[in-house]
């Protein structure tokens, strides 16, 4: 459950928008599945619920669907959070800015597209967190 809370906390920060340069956002459009979470240099084992977490991106807008087991009943996975986000490309190839337009706290984060992986790295009060998503 702690891992899910940390993932949710990161997603608060890792949500996109800089409408000034959207020429390459379609390269990341589609479904992205979570495949790796690293917290302060330690790889976190994803459980059967967490691996169901995914992100849908389309034309500069998106949603992150976070799955977990809030009841701690084995095998009972539920969608526990949906985060809205926006994103835009930058002048640097394969670098995107993600932000959470509906949040009161700023959450801009730079995201790197490496091959078939989106890599989000965020440093916050919780420490350094890296999420890796793979395109479905």
Short mmCIF file of N, CA and C in Angstrom, two decimals:
data_model
loop_
_atom_site.label_atom_id
_atom_site.label_comp_id
_atom_site.label_asym_id
_atom_site.label_seq_id
_atom_site.Cartn_x
_atom_site.Cartn_y
_atom_site.Cartn_z
N UNK A 1 0.82 -1.19 0.00
CA UNK A 1 0.00 0.00 0.00
C UNK A 1 0.87 1.26 0.00
N UNK A 2 2.02 1.20 0.74
CA UNK A 2 2.93 2.34 0.77
C UNK A 2 3.42 2.65 -0.64
N UNK A 3 3.72 1.60 -1.42
CA UNK A 3 4.21 1.79 -2.78
C UNK A 3 3.17 2.50 -3.61
N UNK A 4 1.90 2.14 -3.43
CA UNK A 4 0.82 2.77 -4.17
C UNK A 4 0.67 4.23 -3.80
N UNK A 5 0.83 4.52 -2.51
CA UNK A 5 0.74 5.91 -2.09
C UNK A 5 1.88 6.73 -2.67
N UNK A 6 3.08 6.14 -2.72
CA UNK A 6 4.20 6.85 -3.31
C UNK A 6 4.00 7.04 -4.80
N UNK A 7 3.46 6.02 -5.48
CA UNK A 7 3.16 6.16 -6.90
C UNK A 7 2.14 7.27 -7.11
N UNK A 8 1.11 7.30 -6.28
CA UNK A 8 0.10 8.35 -6.39
C UNK A 8 0.72 9.72 -6.11
N UNK A 9 1.60 9.78 -5.12
CA UNK A 9 2.25 11.05 -4.82
C UNK A 9 3.09 11.52 -6.00
N UNK A 10 3.81 10.59 -6.63
CA UNK A 10 4.59 10.98 -7.79
C UNK A 10 3.69 11.47 -8.90
N UNK A 11 2.58 10.81 -9.10
CA UNK A 11 1.69 11.20 -10.18
C UNK A 11 1.07 12.57 -9.94
N UNK A 12 0.99 12.96 -8.68
CA UNK A 12 0.54 14.32 -8.39
C UNK A 12 1.53 15.30 -9.01
N UNK A 13 2.82 14.97 -8.90
CA UNK A 13 3.85 15.83 -9.46
C UNK A 13 4.06 15.57 -10.94
N UNK A 14 3.79 14.36 -11.39
CA UNK A 14 4.13 13.97 -12.77
C UNK A 14 2.94 14.01 -13.69
N UNK A 15 2.24 15.01 -13.56
CA UNK A 15 1.10 15.03 -14.44
C UNK A 15 1.33 16.03 -15.57
N UNK A 16 1.11 17.45 -17.70
CA UNK A 16 1.91 18.13 -18.74
C UNK A 16 1.25 19.31 -19.38
N UNK A 17 1.91 20.44 -19.58
CA UNK A 17 1.38 21.36 -20.59
C UNK A 17 2.29 22.55 -20.79
N UNK A 18 2.68 22.71 -21.98
CA UNK A 18 3.37 23.87 -22.48
C UNK A 18 2.91 23.96 -23.92
N UNK A 19 1.81 24.66 -24.14
CA UNK A 19 1.15 24.65 -25.43
C UNK A 19 1.96 25.32 -26.52
N UNK A 20 3.13 25.84 -26.19
CA UNK A 20 3.91 26.57 -27.17
C UNK A 20 4.55 25.69 -28.23
N UNK A 21 4.69 24.38 -27.99
CA UNK A 21 5.39 23.54 -28.95
C UNK A 21 4.83 22.13 -28.93
N UNK A 22 3.77 21.90 -29.68
CA UNK A 22 3.12 20.60 -29.69
C UNK A 22 3.35 19.85 -30.99
N UNK A 23 4.48 20.10 -31.67
CA UNK A 23 4.70 19.51 -32.97
C UNK A 23 5.03 18.03 -32.94
N UNK A 24 5.37 17.47 -31.80
CA UNK A 24 5.80 16.08 -31.76
C UNK A 24 5.07 15.26 -30.71
N UNK A 25 3.96 15.75 -30.18
CA UNK A 25 3.28 15.02 -29.11
C UNK A 25 2.67 13.72 -29.59
N UNK A 26 2.36 13.61 -30.89
CA UNK A 26 1.73 12.38 -31.35
C UNK A 26 2.67 11.18 -31.26
N UNK A 27 3.98 11.42 -31.13
CA UNK A 27 4.91 10.30 -31.01
C UNK A 27 4.73 9.54 -29.69
N UNK A 28 4.07 10.14 -28.72
CA UNK A 28 3.82 9.45 -27.46
C UNK A 28 2.34 9.14 -27.25
N UNK A 29 1.51 9.47 -28.22
CA UNK A 29 0.08 9.16 -28.08
C UNK A 29 -0.12 7.64 -27.98
N UNK A 30 -1.09 7.24 -27.16
CA UNK A 30 -1.41 5.83 -27.01
C UNK A 30 -1.42 5.42 -25.56
N UNK A 31 -1.47 4.12 -25.35
CA UNK A 31 -1.50 3.55 -24.00
C UNK A 31 -0.09 3.20 -23.55
N UNK A 32 0.23 3.58 -22.30
CA UNK A 32 1.52 3.30 -21.68
C UNK A 32 1.29 2.56 -20.38
N UNK A 33 1.95 1.43 -20.20
CA UNK A 33 1.81 0.61 -19.00
C UNK A 33 3.02 0.81 -18.08
N UNK A 34 2.76 0.88 -16.78
CA UNK A 34 3.85 1.02 -15.82
C UNK A 34 4.66 -0.28 -15.80
N UNK A 35 5.98 -0.17 -15.86
CA UNK A 35 6.82 -1.37 -15.82
C UNK A 35 7.89 -1.29 -14.74
N UNK A 36 8.15 -0.09 -14.21
CA UNK A 36 9.21 0.02 -13.23
C UNK A 36 9.00 1.26 -12.36
N UNK A 37 9.26 1.09 -11.07
CA UNK A 37 9.27 2.19 -10.11
C UNK A 37 10.55 2.06 -9.30
N UNK A 38 11.31 3.14 -9.24
CA UNK A 38 12.52 3.18 -8.43
C UNK A 38 12.39 4.35 -7.46
N UNK A 39 12.60 4.07 -6.19
CA UNK A 39 12.53 5.11 -5.15
C UNK A 39 13.87 5.22 -4.46
N UNK A 40 14.48 6.39 -4.53
CA UNK A 40 15.77 6.64 -3.90
C UNK A 40 16.79 5.56 -4.26
N UNK A 41 16.81 5.16 -5.53
CA UNK A 41 17.77 4.19 -6.02
C UNK A 41 17.41 2.74 -5.79
N UNK A 42 16.26 2.48 -5.17
CA UNK A 42 15.84 1.12 -4.87
C UNK A 42 14.69 0.73 -5.79
N UNK A 43 14.88 -0.36 -6.55
CA UNK A 43 13.83 -0.87 -7.43
C UNK A 43 12.69 -1.44 -6.59
N UNK A 44 11.47 -0.99 -6.86
CA UNK A 44 10.29 -1.44 -6.13
C UNK A 44 9.62 -2.57 -6.91
N UNK A 45 9.33 -3.66 -6.22
CA UNK A 45 8.65 -4.77 -6.89
C UNK A 45 7.18 -4.40 -7.10
N UNK A 46 6.74 -4.48 -8.34
CA UNK A 46 5.35 -4.17 -8.65
C UNK A 46 4.48 -5.38 -8.37
N UNK A 47 3.39 -5.17 -7.63
CA UNK A 47 2.50 -6.29 -7.35
C UNK A 47 1.48 -6.45 -8.48
N UNK A 48 0.64 -7.45 -8.37
CA UNK A 48 -0.31 -7.78 -9.44
C UNK A 48 -1.33 -6.66 -9.68
N UNK A 49 -1.54 -5.80 -8.71
CA UNK A 49 -2.45 -4.67 -8.91
C UNK A 49 -1.73 -3.48 -9.53
N UNK A 50 -0.57 -3.16 -9.00
CA UNK A 50 0.17 -2.00 -9.48
C UNK A 50 0.49 -2.11 -10.97
N UNK A 51 0.79 -3.32 -11.44
CA UNK A 51 1.14 -3.49 -12.86
C UNK A 51 -0.04 -3.21 -13.78
N UNK A 52 -1.24 -3.07 -13.24
CA UNK A 52 -2.40 -2.71 -14.05
C UNK A 52 -2.50 -1.20 -14.28
N UNK A 53 -1.67 -0.41 -13.59
CA UNK A 53 -1.65 1.04 -13.75
C UNK A 53 -1.20 1.38 -15.16
N UNK A 54 -1.92 2.30 -15.79
CA UNK A 54 -1.57 2.70 -17.15
C UNK A 54 -1.90 4.17 -17.37
N UNK A 55 -1.36 4.69 -18.49
CA UNK A 55 -1.56 6.08 -18.86
C UNK A 55 -2.03 6.11 -20.31
N UNK A 56 -3.07 6.89 -20.59
CA UNK A 56 -3.57 7.08 -21.95
C UNK A 56 -3.25 8.51 -22.37
N UNK A 57 -2.55 8.64 -23.50
CA UNK A 57 -2.17 9.95 -24.01
C UNK A 57 -2.74 10.14 -25.40
N UNK A 58 -3.28 11.33 -25.66
CA UNK A 58 -3.84 11.61 -26.98
C UNK A 58 -3.86 13.11 -27.24
N UNK A 59 -3.07 13.53 -28.21
CA UNK A 59 -3.11 14.90 -28.70
C UNK A 59 -2.93 15.95 -27.60
N UNK A 60 -1.93 15.75 -26.75
CA UNK A 60 -1.62 16.73 -25.72
C UNK A 60 -2.40 16.59 -24.42
N UNK A 61 -3.32 15.64 -24.35
CA UNK A 61 -4.10 15.42 -23.13
C UNK A 61 -3.95 13.95 -22.71
N UNK A 62 -4.20 13.67 -21.45
CA UNK A 62 -4.09 12.29 -21.01
C UNK A 62 -4.68 12.06 -19.64
N UNK A 63 -4.67 10.79 -19.27
CA UNK A 63 -5.14 10.36 -17.96
C UNK A 63 -4.24 9.22 -17.48
N UNK A 64 -4.00 9.20 -16.17
CA UNK A 64 -3.28 8.11 -15.54
C UNK A 64 -4.29 7.36 -14.67
N UNK A 65 -4.38 6.05 -14.90
CA UNK A 65 -5.31 5.20 -14.16
C UNK A 65 -4.48 4.35 -13.20
N UNK A 66 -4.59 4.65 -11.91
CA UNK A 66 -3.80 3.99 -10.88
C UNK A 66 -4.62 2.86 -10.27
N UNK A 67 -4.03 1.67 -10.26
CA UNK A 67 -4.70 0.49 -9.69
C UNK A 67 -4.00 0.06 -8.42
N UNK A 68 -4.78 -0.44 -7.49
CA UNK A 68 -4.24 -0.91 -6.23
C UNK A 68 -5.22 -1.81 -5.53
N UNK A 69 -4.87 -2.18 -4.31
CA UNK A 69 -5.68 -3.05 -3.50
C UNK A 69 -5.94 -2.35 -2.16
N UNK A 70 -6.90 -1.44 -2.13
CA UNK A 70 -7.13 -0.66 -0.91
C UNK A 70 -7.67 -1.49 0.25
N UNK A 71 -8.24 -2.65 -0.03
CA UNK A 71 -8.80 -3.48 1.04
C UNK A 71 -7.84 -4.54 1.53
N UNK A 72 -6.68 -4.68 0.85
CA UNK A 72 -5.69 -5.71 1.18
C UNK A 72 -6.25 -7.12 1.10
N UNK A 73 -7.32 -7.31 0.34
CA UNK A 73 -7.85 -8.65 0.09
C UNK A 73 -7.12 -9.19 -1.14
N UNK A 74 -6.51 -10.35 -1.00
CA UNK A 74 -5.69 -10.91 -2.07
C UNK A 74 -6.49 -11.02 -3.37
N UNK A 75 -5.88 -10.50 -4.44
CA UNK A 75 -6.48 -10.61 -5.76
C UNK A 75 -7.54 -9.57 -6.08
N UNK A 76 -7.85 -8.67 -5.15
CA UNK A 76 -8.89 -7.67 -5.38
C UNK A 76 -8.26 -6.35 -5.79
N UNK A 77 -8.11 -6.16 -7.10
CA UNK A 77 -7.52 -4.93 -7.63
C UNK A 77 -8.63 -3.98 -8.06
N UNK A 78 -8.41 -2.71 -7.78
CA UNK A 78 -9.39 -1.69 -8.15
C UNK A 78 -8.69 -0.46 -8.70
N UNK A 79 -9.39 0.25 -9.57
CA UNK A 79 -8.91 1.56 -9.98
C UNK A 79 -9.12 2.48 -8.78
N UNK A 80 -8.01 3.01 -8.25
CA UNK A 80 -8.13 3.81 -7.03
C UNK A 80 -7.94 5.30 -7.27
N UNK A 81 -7.45 5.65 -8.47
CA UNK A 81 -7.25 7.07 -8.75
C UNK A 81 -7.14 7.28 -10.25
N UNK A 82 -7.70 8.38 -10.73
CA UNK A 82 -7.52 8.81 -12.12
C UNK A 82 -7.01 10.24 -12.07
N UNK A 83 -5.87 10.47 -12.71
CA UNK A 83 -5.26 11.80 -12.73
C UNK A 83 -5.30 12.33 -14.15
N UNK A 84 -5.79 13.53 -14.32
CA UNK A 84 -5.80 14.18 -15.63
C UNK A 84 -4.47 14.89 -15.83
N UNK A 85 -3.99 14.91 -17.05
CA UNK A 85 -2.75 15.58 -17.34
C UNK A 85 -2.77 16.16 -18.74
N UNK A 86 -1.82 17.01 -19.00
CA UNK A 86 -1.59 17.51 -20.35
C UNK A 86 -0.10 17.42 -20.60
N UNK A 87 0.28 17.47 -21.87
CA UNK A 87 1.69 17.35 -22.20
C UNK A 87 1.99 18.06 -23.50
N UNK A 88 3.26 18.39 -23.67
CA UNK A 88 3.70 19.04 -24.91
C UNK A 88 5.14 18.64 -25.17
N UNK A 89 5.53 18.77 -26.43
CA UNK A 89 6.91 18.50 -26.79
C UNK A 89 7.75 19.74 -26.51
N UNK A 90 9.05 19.57 -26.57
CA UNK A 90 9.97 20.68 -26.38
C UNK A 90 10.80 20.82 -27.66
N UNK A 91 11.72 21.76 -27.65
CA UNK A 91 12.62 21.93 -28.78
C UNK A 91 13.65 20.80 -28.87
N UNK A 92 13.80 20.05 -27.78
CA UNK A 92 14.74 18.93 -27.74
C UNK A 92 13.99 17.66 -28.15
N UNK A 93 14.48 16.93 -29.15
CA UNK A 93 13.79 15.70 -29.58
C UNK A 93 13.62 14.71 -28.41
N UNK A 94 12.45 14.09 -28.36
CA UNK A 94 12.11 13.05 -27.38
C UNK A 94 12.01 13.53 -25.94
N UNK A 95 11.92 14.83 -25.73
CA UNK A 95 11.73 15.38 -24.40
C UNK A 95 10.37 16.08 -24.38
N UNK A 96 9.57 15.76 -23.35
CA UNK A 96 8.22 16.29 -23.22
C UNK A 96 8.04 16.90 -21.84
N UNK A 97 7.12 17.83 -21.72
CA UNK A 97 6.77 18.41 -20.43
C UNK A 97 5.36 17.95 -20.08
N UNK A 98 5.22 17.32 -18.93
CA UNK A 98 3.93 16.88 -18.42
C UNK A 98 3.52 17.79 -17.27
N UNK A 99 2.23 18.11 -17.16
CA UNK A 99 1.74 18.90 -16.04
C UNK A 99 0.31 18.52 -15.72
N UNK A 100 -0.11 18.90 -14.53
CA UNK A 100 -1.45 18.60 -14.03
C UNK A 100 -2.26 19.88 -14.03
N UNK A 101 -3.06 20.12 -15.06
CA UNK A 101 -3.77 21.40 -15.16
C UNK A 101 -4.84 21.60 -14.09
N UNK A 102 -5.34 20.54 -13.49
CA UNK A 102 -6.42 20.68 -12.51
C UNK A 102 -5.92 20.73 -11.07
N UNK A 103 -4.61 20.65 -10.87
CA UNK A 103 -4.07 20.66 -9.51
C UNK A 103 -3.71 22.08 -9.08
N UNK A 104 -3.84 22.34 -7.80
CA UNK A 104 -3.47 23.65 -7.28
C UNK A 104 -1.96 23.78 -7.15
N UNK A 105 -1.26 22.65 -6.96
CA UNK A 105 0.20 22.66 -6.86
C UNK A 105 0.78 22.44 -8.25
N UNK A 106 1.84 23.16 -8.57
CA UNK A 106 2.51 22.97 -9.85
C UNK A 106 3.11 21.57 -9.89
N UNK A 107 3.02 20.93 -11.03
CA UNK A 107 3.55 19.57 -11.12
C UNK A 107 4.23 19.33 -12.46
N UNK A 108 4.87 20.34 -13.02
CA UNK A 108 5.57 20.15 -14.28
C UNK A 108 6.74 19.19 -14.10
N UNK A 109 6.87 18.28 -15.04
CA UNK A 109 7.97 17.32 -15.00
C UNK A 109 8.43 17.06 -16.42
N UNK A 110 9.73 16.93 -16.58
CA UNK A 110 10.30 16.61 -17.88
C UNK A 110 10.30 15.10 -18.05
N UNK A 111 9.83 14.64 -19.19
CA UNK A 111 9.72 13.20 -19.48
C UNK A 111 10.55 12.91 -20.72
N UNK A 112 11.31 11.83 -20.64
CA UNK A 112 12.21 11.46 -21.72
C UNK A 112 11.68 10.20 -22.43
N UNK A 113 11.56 10.27 -23.75
CA UNK A 113 11.19 9.11 -24.55
C UNK A 113 12.46 8.43 -25.01
N UNK A 114 12.70 7.20 -24.54
CA UNK A 114 13.86 6.41 -24.93
C UNK A 114 13.36 5.11 -25.55
N UNK A 115 13.40 5.04 -26.87
CA UNK A 115 12.89 3.85 -27.55
C UNK A 115 11.41 3.71 -27.32
N UNK A 116 11.01 2.61 -26.71
CA UNK A 116 9.60 2.33 -26.42
C UNK A 116 9.25 2.65 -24.97
N UNK A 117 10.13 3.39 -24.26
CA UNK A 117 9.92 3.72 -22.85
C UNK A 117 9.78 5.22 -22.64
N UNK A 118 8.84 5.58 -21.78
CA UNK A 118 8.73 6.94 -21.26
C UNK A 118 9.32 6.92 -19.86
N UNK A 119 10.27 7.80 -19.60
CA UNK A 119 10.94 7.81 -18.30
C UNK A 119 10.63 9.13 -17.61
N UNK A 120 9.99 9.02 -16.43
CA UNK A 120 9.64 10.18 -15.61
C UNK A 120 10.50 10.15 -14.36
N UNK A 121 11.23 11.22 -14.13
CA UNK A 121 12.04 11.31 -12.92
C UNK A 121 11.63 12.55 -12.15
N UNK A 122 11.38 12.36 -10.86
CA UNK A 122 10.90 13.45 -10.02
C UNK A 122 11.61 13.43 -8.68
N UNK A 123 12.07 14.58 -8.25
CA UNK A 123 12.62 14.72 -6.91
C UNK A 123 11.62 15.55 -6.11
N UNK A 124 11.21 15.01 -4.97
CA UNK A 124 10.23 15.68 -4.13
C UNK A 124 10.64 15.51 -2.67
N UNK A 125 9.74 15.90 -1.77
CA UNK A 125 9.99 15.71 -0.35
C UNK A 125 10.14 14.24 0.00
N UNK A 126 9.56 13.35 -0.85
CA UNK A 126 9.66 11.91 -0.61
C UNK A 126 10.98 11.34 -1.11
N UNK A 127 11.75 12.13 -1.83
CA UNK A 127 13.02 11.66 -2.38
C UNK A 127 12.97 11.62 -3.89
N UNK A 128 13.85 10.83 -4.47
CA UNK A 128 13.95 10.70 -5.91
C UNK A 128 13.15 9.49 -6.38
N UNK A 129 12.27 9.69 -7.34
CA UNK A 129 11.45 8.60 -7.87
C UNK A 129 11.55 8.58 -9.38
N UNK A 130 11.66 7.38 -9.94
CA UNK A 130 11.71 7.21 -11.38
C UNK A 130 10.63 6.20 -11.77
N UNK A 131 9.76 6.62 -12.69
CA UNK A 131 8.74 5.72 -13.24
C UNK A 131 9.10 5.44 -14.69
N UNK A 132 9.01 4.18 -15.08
CA UNK A 132 9.22 3.83 -16.48
C UNK A 132 7.94 3.20 -17.00
N UNK A 133 7.48 3.72 -18.13
CA UNK A 133 6.26 3.25 -18.79
C UNK A 133 6.65 2.68 -20.15
N UNK A 134 6.01 1.60 -20.58
CA UNK A 134 6.27 1.03 -21.89
C UNK A 134 5.00 1.13 -22.72
N UNK A 135 5.18 1.44 -24.00
CA UNK A 135 4.02 1.61 -24.88
C UNK A 135 3.38 0.26 -25.16
N UNK A 136 2.05 0.24 -25.06
CA UNK A 136 1.27 -0.98 -25.28
C UNK A 136 1.15 -1.26 -26.75
#
